[in-house]
GROMACS .gro file of C-alpha atoms in nm:
model
   98
    1MET     CA    1   0.000   0.000   0.000
    2SER     CA    2   0.288   0.241   0.064
    3LYS     CA    3   0.385   0.219  -0.303
    4PHE     CA    4   0.029   0.323  -0.389
    5GLY     CA    5   0.074   0.636  -0.178
    6GLU     CA    6   0.388   0.722  -0.373
    7LEU     CA    7   0.207   0.668  -0.705
    8ILE     CA    8  -0.079   0.907  -0.628
    9ASP     CA    9   0.100   1.170  -0.422
   10VAL     CA   10   0.230   1.366  -0.720
   11ASN     CA   11   0.137   1.711  -0.852
   12ILE     CA   12   0.008   1.582  -1.186
   13PRO     CA   13  -0.319   1.391  -1.231
   14VAL     CA   14  -0.292   1.012  -1.206
   15LEU     CA   15  -0.566   0.818  -1.387
   16LEU     CA   16  -0.604   0.471  -1.241
   17ASP     CA   17  -0.783   0.199  -1.436
   18PHE     CA   18  -0.893  -0.095  -1.223
   19PHE     CA   19  -0.948  -0.390  -1.457
   20THR     CA   20  -0.931  -0.767  -1.504
   21GLU     CA   21  -0.828  -0.956  -1.815
   22TRP     CA   22  -1.148  -1.164  -1.805
   23ASN     CA   23  -1.383  -0.861  -1.808
   24GLU     CA   24  -1.477  -0.755  -2.162
   25GLN     CA   25  -1.541  -0.390  -2.074
   26SER     CA   26  -1.204  -0.376  -1.896
   27THR     CA   27  -1.009  -0.509  -2.193
   28ALA     CA   28  -1.203  -0.278  -2.429
   29MET     CA   29  -1.057   0.016  -2.232
   30HIS     CA   30  -0.692  -0.079  -2.301
   31PRO     CA   31  -0.663   0.097  -2.642
   32VAL     CA   32  -0.865   0.392  -2.510
   33LEU     CA   33  -0.622   0.436  -2.220
   34ARG     CA   34  -0.324   0.412  -2.457
   35ASP     CA   35  -0.476   0.699  -2.657
   36VAL     CA   36  -0.537   0.901  -2.340
   37ALA     CA   37  -0.178   0.846  -2.221
   38ALA     CA   38  -0.040   0.943  -2.563
   39ALA     CA   39  -0.254   1.258  -2.579
   40LEU     CA   40  -0.162   1.377  -2.229
   41GLY     CA   41   0.207   1.290  -2.248
   42ASP     CA   42   0.394   1.392  -1.932
   43LYS     CA   43   0.110   1.614  -1.807
   44ALA     CA   44  -0.056   1.311  -1.644
   45LYS     CA   45   0.002   0.945  -1.565
   46VAL     CA   46  -0.219   0.655  -1.668
   47ILE     CA   47  -0.179   0.343  -1.455
   48LYS     CA   48  -0.361   0.014  -1.504
   49ILE     CA   49  -0.422  -0.195  -1.192
   50ASP     CA   50  -0.527  -0.560  -1.223
   51VAL     CA   51  -0.777  -0.620  -0.942
   52ASP     CA   52  -0.694  -0.993  -0.936
   53LYS     CA   53  -0.331  -0.911  -0.852
   54ASN     CA   54  -0.415  -0.616  -0.622
   55GLN     CA   55  -0.714  -0.741  -0.423
   56GLU     CA   56  -0.618  -0.560  -0.103
   57LEU     CA   57  -0.599  -0.223  -0.277
   58SER     CA   58  -0.919  -0.288  -0.474
   59GLU     CA   59  -1.106  -0.374  -0.155
   60ALA     CA   60  -0.964  -0.071   0.030
   61LEU     CA   61  -1.094   0.155  -0.250
   62ARG     CA   62  -1.423  -0.038  -0.269
   63VAL     CA   63  -1.383  -0.118  -0.638
   64LYS     CA   64  -1.698  -0.311  -0.736
   65GLY     CA   65  -1.777  -0.248  -1.105
   66LEU     CA   66  -1.518  -0.291  -1.376
   67PRO     CA   67  -1.357  -0.101  -1.519
   68THR     CA   68  -1.337   0.157  -1.240
   69LEU     CA   69  -1.153   0.476  -1.329
   70ILE     CA   70  -1.017   0.705  -1.056
   71ILE     CA   71  -0.820   1.028  -1.084
   72TYR     CA   72  -0.587   1.133  -0.801
   73LYS     CA   73  -0.380   1.447  -0.768
   74ASN     CA   74  -0.154   1.531  -0.473
   75GLY     CA   75  -0.276   1.214  -0.300
   76GLU     CA   76  -0.640   1.322  -0.313
   77MET     CA   77  -0.918   1.151  -0.509
   78LYS     CA   78  -1.059   1.405  -0.757
   79TRP     CA   79  -1.291   1.195  -0.975
   80ARG     CA   80  -1.423   0.840  -0.992
   81GLN     CA   81  -1.651   0.645  -1.223
   82SER     CA   82  -1.722   0.285  -1.315
   83GLY     CA   83  -1.782   0.171  -1.670
   84GLU     CA   84  -1.638   0.242  -2.010
   85GLN     CA   85  -1.544   0.592  -2.122
   86ASP     CA   86  -1.424   0.716  -2.459
   87ALA     CA   87  -1.079   0.869  -2.499
   88ASN     CA   88  -1.195   1.227  -2.565
   89THR     CA   89  -1.417   1.229  -2.255
   90LEU     CA   90  -1.135   1.097  -2.037
   91ILE     CA   91  -0.882   1.342  -2.179
   92GLY     CA   92  -1.120   1.628  -2.106
   93ILE     CA   93  -1.180   1.511  -1.750
   94VAL     CA   94  -0.808   1.465  -1.676
   95GLN     CA   95  -0.726   1.807  -1.825
   96GLN     CA   96  -0.951   1.971  -1.565
   97PHE     CA   97  -0.694   1.868  -1.302
   98ILE     CA   98  -0.372   1.963  -1.486
   0.00000   0.00000   0.00000
């Protein structure tokens, strides 16, 4: 968990994608998140977190639906939503926190 604190306690937005490989909506988000990361460059981070490999963290954040997308900045949760999003929507949301 301490590594998680280091990941999110930065002064740029960090978009977390909680996913599993067996969830169709989760895997559909992979190319979308690549586009978001490419568009934002070093202004934000995009991190994918496999809930099967990070069950403790997923439970601590009460991740239920997949994919769950969360934006942190300076260690504080700024935005959260479950379900698929398109790249342009996500880019716009992340840019609000840059």
